[in-house]
mmCIF file of C-alpha atoms in Angstrom:
data_model
loop_
_atom_site.group_PDB
_atom_site.id
_atom_site.type_symbol
_atom_site.label_atom_id
_atom_site.label_comp_id
_atom_site.label_asym_id
_atom_site.label_seq_id
_atom_site.Cartn_x
_atom_site.Cartn_y
_atom_site.Cartn_z
ATOM 1 C CA MET A 1231 108.220 103.162 96.275
ATOM 2 C CA ILE A 1232 107.915 106.793 97.328
ATOM 3 C CA LEU A 1233 104.807 108.986 97.392
ATOM 4 C CA LEU A 1234 105.321 112.747 97.338
ATOM 5 C CA ASP A 1235 102.234 114.025 99.093
ATOM 6 C CA TYR A 1236 100.615 116.758 101.165
ATOM 7 C CA TRP A 1237 98.511 115.777 104.158
ATOM 8 C CA VAL A 1238 95.303 117.644 103.279
ATOM 9 C CA SER A 1239 95.378 117.050 99.510
ATOM 10 C CA VAL A 1240 92.314 115.270 98.116
ATOM 11 C CA PHE A 1241 94.527 114.148 95.219
ATOM 12 C CA GLY A 1242 97.162 112.634 97.476
ATOM 13 C CA MET A 1243 94.453 110.841 99.438
ATOM 14 C CA ARG A 1244 93.291 109.124 96.241
ATOM 15 C CA VAL A 1245 96.704 107.538 95.812
ATOM 16 C CA ARG A 1246 96.863 106.559 99.482
ATOM 17 C CA ILE A 1247 93.526 104.750 99.168
ATOM 18 C CA ALA A 1248 94.590 102.912 96.008
ATOM 19 C CA LEU A 1249 97.854 101.784 97.605
ATOM 20 C CA ALA A 1250 95.973 100.655 100.716
ATOM 21 C CA GLU A 1251 93.420 98.737 98.635
ATOM 22 C CA LYS A 1252 96.292 96.881 96.960
ATOM 23 C CA GLU A 1253 98.112 96.471 100.306
ATOM 24 C CA ILE A 1254 101.295 98.024 98.911
ATOM 25 C CA LYS A 1255 103.978 99.342 101.221
ATOM 26 C CA TYR A 1256 105.526 102.689 100.376
ATOM 27 C CA GLU A 1257 107.368 105.642 101.856
ATOM 28 C CA SER A 1258 105.387 108.867 102.155
ATOM 29 C CA ARG A 1259 107.265 112.149 101.906
ATOM 30 C CA GLU A 1260 105.419 115.272 102.930
ATOM 31 C CA GLU A 1261 105.837 118.313 100.721
ATOM 32 C CA ASP A 1262 105.551 121.904 101.937
ATOM 33 C CA LEU A 1263 103.127 123.218 99.332
ATOM 34 C CA LEU A 1264 102.608 126.514 101.140
ATOM 35 C CA GLY A 1265 106.339 127.102 101.278
ATOM 36 C CA ASN A 1266 109.312 125.723 99.396
ATOM 37 C CA LYS A 1267 108.848 122.690 97.162
ATOM 38 C CA SER A 1268 111.527 120.043 97.428
ATOM 39 C CA ASP A 1269 114.183 119.488 94.796
ATOM 40 C CA LEU A 1270 112.865 115.940 94.420
ATOM 41 C CA LEU A 1271 109.373 117.181 93.571
ATOM 42 C CA LEU A 1272 110.712 119.689 91.048
ATOM 43 C CA LYS A 1273 112.855 116.963 89.485
ATOM 44 C CA MET A 1274 110.114 114.326 89.382
ATOM 45 C CA ASN A 1275 107.325 116.634 88.193
ATOM 46 C CA PRO A 1276 109.068 119.495 86.351
ATOM 47 C CA ILE A 1277 105.990 120.298 84.245
ATOM 48 C CA TYR A 1278 103.318 120.932 86.898
ATOM 49 C CA LYS A 1279 105.503 120.916 90.037
ATOM 50 C CA LYS A 1280 102.578 119.458 91.997
ATOM 51 C CA ILE A 1281 101.839 116.497 94.195
ATOM 52 C CA PRO A 1282 101.001 113.688 94.197
ATOM 53 C CA VAL A 1283 103.908 111.969 92.500
ATOM 54 C CA LEU A 1284 104.453 108.233 92.823
ATOM 55 C CA ILE A 1285 108.076 107.228 92.330
ATOM 56 C CA HIS A 1286 108.268 103.547 91.378
ATOM 57 C CA ASN A 1287 111.643 102.003 90.587
ATOM 58 C CA GLY A 1288 113.050 105.519 90.354
ATOM 59 C CA LYS A 1289 110.516 106.617 87.731
ATOM 60 C CA PRO A 1290 107.797 109.226 88.434
ATOM 61 C CA VAL A 1291 104.092 108.868 87.716
ATOM 62 C CA CYS A 1292 102.132 112.125 88.056
ATOM 63 C CA GLU A 1293 98.479 113.196 88.346
ATOM 64 C CA SER A 1294 96.291 111.344 90.861
ATOM 65 C CA LEU A 1295 93.859 109.561 88.527
ATOM 66 C CA ILE A 1296 96.709 108.463 86.268
ATOM 67 C CA ILE A 1297 98.584 107.166 89.318
ATOM 68 C CA VAL A 1298 95.529 105.213 90.536
ATOM 69 C CA GLN A 1299 95.159 103.587 87.098
ATOM 70 C CA TYR A 1300 98.891 102.820 87.041
ATOM 71 C CA ILE A 1301 98.627 101.135 90.444
ATOM 72 C CA ASP A 1302 95.649 99.110 89.241
ATOM 73 C CA GLU A 1303 97.479 97.964 86.106
ATOM 74 C CA ILE A 1304 100.790 97.098 87.785
ATOM 75 C CA TRP A 1305 99.212 95.184 90.667
ATOM 76 C CA ASN A 1306 96.353 93.702 88.631
ATOM 77 C CA ASP A 1307 96.248 90.517 90.686
ATOM 78 C CA ARG A 1308 94.865 92.363 93.735
ATOM 79 C CA SER A 1309 91.466 94.011 94.309
ATOM 80 C CA PRO A 1310 90.738 95.527 90.866
ATOM 81 C CA LEU A 1311 89.820 99.202 91.012
ATOM 82 C CA LEU A 1312 88.553 99.512 87.427
ATOM 83 C CA PRO A 1313 85.984 97.186 85.824
ATOM 84 C CA SER A 1314 87.213 94.517 83.407
ATOM 85 C CA ASP A 1315 84.444 95.293 80.904
ATOM 86 C CA PRO A 1316 85.708 97.954 78.407
ATOM 87 C CA TYR A 1317 82.441 99.921 78.385
ATOM 88 C CA GLN A 1318 82.124 99.975 82.171
ATOM 89 C CA ARG A 1319 85.793 100.952 82.419
ATOM 90 C CA ALA A 1320 85.197 103.833 80.001
ATOM 91 C CA GLN A 1321 82.207 104.969 82.067
ATOM 92 C CA ALA A 1322 84.263 104.874 85.256
ATOM 93 C CA ARG A 1323 86.923 107.036 83.615
ATOM 94 C CA PHE A 1324 84.257 109.450 82.390
ATOM 95 C CA TRP A 1325 82.818 110.005 85.875
ATOM 96 C CA ALA A 1326 86.238 110.259 87.531
ATOM 97 C CA ASP A 1327 87.134 112.888 84.939
ATOM 98 C CA PHE A 1328 83.835 114.649 85.710
ATOM 99 C CA VAL A 1329 84.842 114.819 89.378
ATOM 100 C CA ASP A 1330 88.217 116.270 88.416
ATOM 101 C CA LYS A 1331 86.679 118.913 86.177
ATOM 102 C CA LYS A 1332 83.583 119.833 88.184
ATOM 103 C CA VAL A 1333 84.256 119.133 91.871
ATOM 104 C CA ALA A 1334 87.990 119.737 92.245
ATOM 105 C CA PRO A 1335 88.142 123.298 90.841
ATOM 106 C CA ARG A 1336 85.657 124.803 93.300
ATOM 107 C CA PRO A 1337 87.877 126.757 95.699
ATOM 108 C CA GLY A 1338 85.533 129.738 95.453
ATOM 109 C CA VAL A 1339 83.177 128.065 97.932
ATOM 110 C CA LEU A 1340 85.947 128.171 100.536
ATOM 111 C CA TRP A 1341 88.192 131.027 99.486
ATOM 112 C CA GLY A 1342 85.791 133.302 97.602
ATOM 113 C CA LYS A 1343 83.459 136.025 98.843
ATOM 114 C CA GLY A 1344 80.390 137.812 97.657
ATOM 115 C CA GLU A 1345 79.184 136.998 94.153
ATOM 116 C CA GLU A 1346 82.192 134.810 93.412
ATOM 117 C CA GLN A 1347 81.436 132.587 96.390
ATOM 118 C CA GLU A 1348 77.720 132.448 95.577
ATOM 119 C CA ALA A 1349 78.434 131.399 91.989
ATOM 120 C CA ALA A 1350 80.874 128.723 93.155
ATOM 121 C CA ARG A 1351 78.347 127.473 95.703
ATOM 122 C CA ASN A 1352 75.613 127.141 93.075
ATOM 123 C CA GLU A 1353 77.951 125.294 90.716
ATOM 124 C CA PHE A 1354 78.996 122.987 93.550
ATOM 125 C CA LEU A 1355 75.365 122.159 94.344
ATOM 126 C CA GLU A 1356 74.507 121.552 90.683
ATOM 127 C CA THR A 1357 77.487 119.232 90.302
ATOM 128 C CA PHE A 1358 76.514 117.172 93.326
ATOM 129 C CA LYS A 1359 72.914 116.933 92.110
ATOM 130 C CA ILE A 1360 74.302 115.226 89.015
ATOM 131 C CA LEU A 1361 76.475 112.919 91.113
ATOM 132 C CA GLU A 1362 73.559 112.133 93.415
ATOM 133 C CA GLY A 1363 71.545 111.103 90.365
ATOM 134 C CA GLU A 1364 74.352 108.991 88.944
ATOM 135 C CA LEU A 1365 74.831 107.167 92.251
ATOM 136 C CA GLY A 1366 71.102 106.504 92.564
ATOM 137 C CA ASP A 1367 70.351 103.549 94.824
ATOM 138 C CA LYS A 1368 73.641 101.779 94.138
ATOM 139 C CA PRO A 1369 75.947 101.179 97.123
ATOM 140 C CA TYR A 1370 78.892 102.425 95.069
ATOM 141 C CA PHE A 1371 79.214 104.333 91.803
ATOM 142 C CA GLY A 1372 80.286 101.188 89.977
ATOM 143 C CA GLY A 1373 77.517 99.083 91.469
ATOM 144 C CA GLU A 1374 78.196 96.574 94.232
ATOM 145 C CA THR A 1375 81.956 97.101 94.276
ATOM 146 C CA PHE A 1376 84.052 99.982 95.615
ATOM 147 C CA GLY A 1377 86.201 101.280 92.782
ATOM 148 C CA PHE A 1378 87.748 104.003 90.661
ATOM 149 C CA VAL A 1379 84.955 106.604 90.744
ATOM 150 C CA ASP A 1380 84.497 106.153 94.485
ATOM 151 C CA ILE A 1381 88.214 106.768 95.022
ATOM 152 C CA SER A 1382 88.075 109.895 92.854
ATOM 153 C CA LEU A 1383 85.254 111.459 94.895
ATOM 154 C CA VAL A 1384 85.409 110.096 98.449
ATOM 155 C CA THR A 1385 88.523 112.092 99.328
ATOM 156 C CA PHE A 1386 86.370 115.228 99.252
ATOM 157 C CA ALA A 1387 84.260 113.783 102.096
ATOM 158 C CA CYS A 1388 86.637 115.084 104.759
ATOM 159 C CA TRP A 1389 86.179 118.535 103.201
ATOM 160 C CA PHE A 1390 82.360 118.348 103.218
ATOM 161 C CA HIS A 1391 82.028 120.061 106.600
ATOM 162 C CA ALA A 1392 84.199 122.954 105.436
ATOM 163 C CA PHE A 1393 82.107 123.298 102.263
ATOM 164 C CA GLU A 1394 78.941 123.265 104.403
ATOM 165 C CA THR A 1395 80.313 125.851 106.830
ATOM 166 C CA PHE A 1396 81.421 128.399 104.263
ATOM 167 C CA GLY A 1397 78.864 127.522 101.586
ATOM 168 C CA LYS A 1398 76.006 127.603 104.109
ATOM 169 C CA PHE A 1399 74.250 124.406 103.093
ATOM 170 C CA SER A 1400 73.811 120.870 104.437
ATOM 171 C CA MET A 1401 75.221 117.898 102.510
ATOM 172 C CA LYS A 1402 72.856 115.548 104.353
ATOM 173 C CA ALA A 1403 69.791 117.631 103.508
ATOM 174 C CA GLU A 1404 70.797 118.341 99.903
ATOM 175 C CA PHE A 1405 72.435 115.024 99.028
ATOM 176 C CA PRO A 1406 71.289 112.207 101.331
ATOM 177 C CA LYS A 1407 72.479 109.442 99.001
ATOM 178 C CA ILE A 1408 75.968 110.907 98.657
ATOM 179 C CA THR A 1409 76.089 111.334 102.437
ATOM 180 C CA GLU A 1410 75.215 107.675 103.037
ATOM 181 C CA TRP A 1411 77.629 106.588 100.315
ATOM 182 C CA ALA A 1412 80.444 108.522 102.032
ATOM 183 C CA LYS A 1413 79.665 106.815 105.335
ATOM 184 C CA ARG A 1414 79.700 103.449 103.565
ATOM 185 C CA CYS A 1415 83.078 104.198 102.019
ATOM 186 C CA MET A 1416 84.465 105.290 105.381
ATOM 187 C CA GLN A 1417 83.785 101.793 106.711
ATOM 188 C CA ARG A 1418 86.599 100.572 104.485
ATOM 189 C CA GLU A 1419 89.960 100.582 106.238
ATOM 190 C CA SER A 1420 91.696 101.918 103.120
ATOM 191 C CA VAL A 1421 89.485 105.020 103.167
ATOM 192 C CA ALA A 1422 89.285 105.534 106.923
ATOM 193 C CA LYS A 1423 93.063 105.570 107.345
ATOM 194 C CA SER A 1424 93.721 107.691 104.251
ATOM 195 C CA LEU A 1425 91.289 110.575 104.813
ATOM 196 C CA GLN A 1426 92.012 113.422 107.195
ATOM 197 C CA ASP A 1427 89.967 114.401 110.241
ATOM 198 C CA PRO A 1428 87.346 116.948 109.051
ATOM 199 C CA GLN A 1429 88.153 119.142 112.057
ATOM 200 C CA LYS A 1430 91.797 119.389 110.953
ATOM 201 C CA VAL A 1431 90.627 120.228 107.435
ATOM 202 C CA ASP A 1432 88.414 122.983 108.884
ATOM 203 C CA GLU A 1433 91.388 124.378 110.788
ATOM 204 C CA PHE A 1434 93.481 124.331 107.621
ATOM 205 C CA VAL A 1435 90.753 126.194 105.700
ATOM 206 C CA VAL A 1436 90.435 128.855 108.400
ATOM 207 C CA GLU A 1437 94.205 129.360 108.504
ATOM 208 C CA TYR A 1438 94.410 129.591 104.723
ATOM 209 C CA ARG A 1439 91.529 132.082 104.648
ATOM 210 C CA LYS A 1440 93.529 134.209 107.085
ATOM 211 C CA ARG A 1441 96.468 134.139 104.679
ATOM 212 C CA LEU A 1442 94.152 135.364 101.969
ATOM 213 C CA GLY A 1443 92.804 138.134 104.209
ATOM 214 C CA LEU A 1444 89.309 136.652 104.349
ATOM 215 C CA GLU A 1445 89.168 136.239 108.129
#
């Protein structure tokens, strides 16, 4: 089992958490996404040429949410990540897809400037208002159990400080329930060991902004 990954990727972190939840051993291979991509990555994901890619028995599985579902289905005798009820499972997939479509493509908060950054910031805040409402008073998005939607979103938690710094807002003040939920998730070993140190993420953002001529 090989995971093609990149240390600061929220998508790679999702797979790491799922593998940790299932207690599956694997080899992690770091890709250089800011430089040359490996021949293995280009061979295993020739369409998108992106990480993460899980190579299981020599066969690639691509796209983080698809990989997490694959892991859940293959190792279905350990800590289920998706609900067994078809409706609840469909709802979990809906909200994970919402995260992918609304939270993930918000680089303008970090890399944008002027009106572009302001628009991205407002969209980010609106998206998290929706997520705050969906979480409500539940400990996790699926209820009492940590699962698929939590995995899809919690990897952004180590980026929250960077979003706050460059978006000029406070996650705790704006989204107290999401903030507490993130802390709750971080108490799980699978999450704590899979997420990056927020300070290192901040340093990465600053360095990347320099590359873009924003610093």
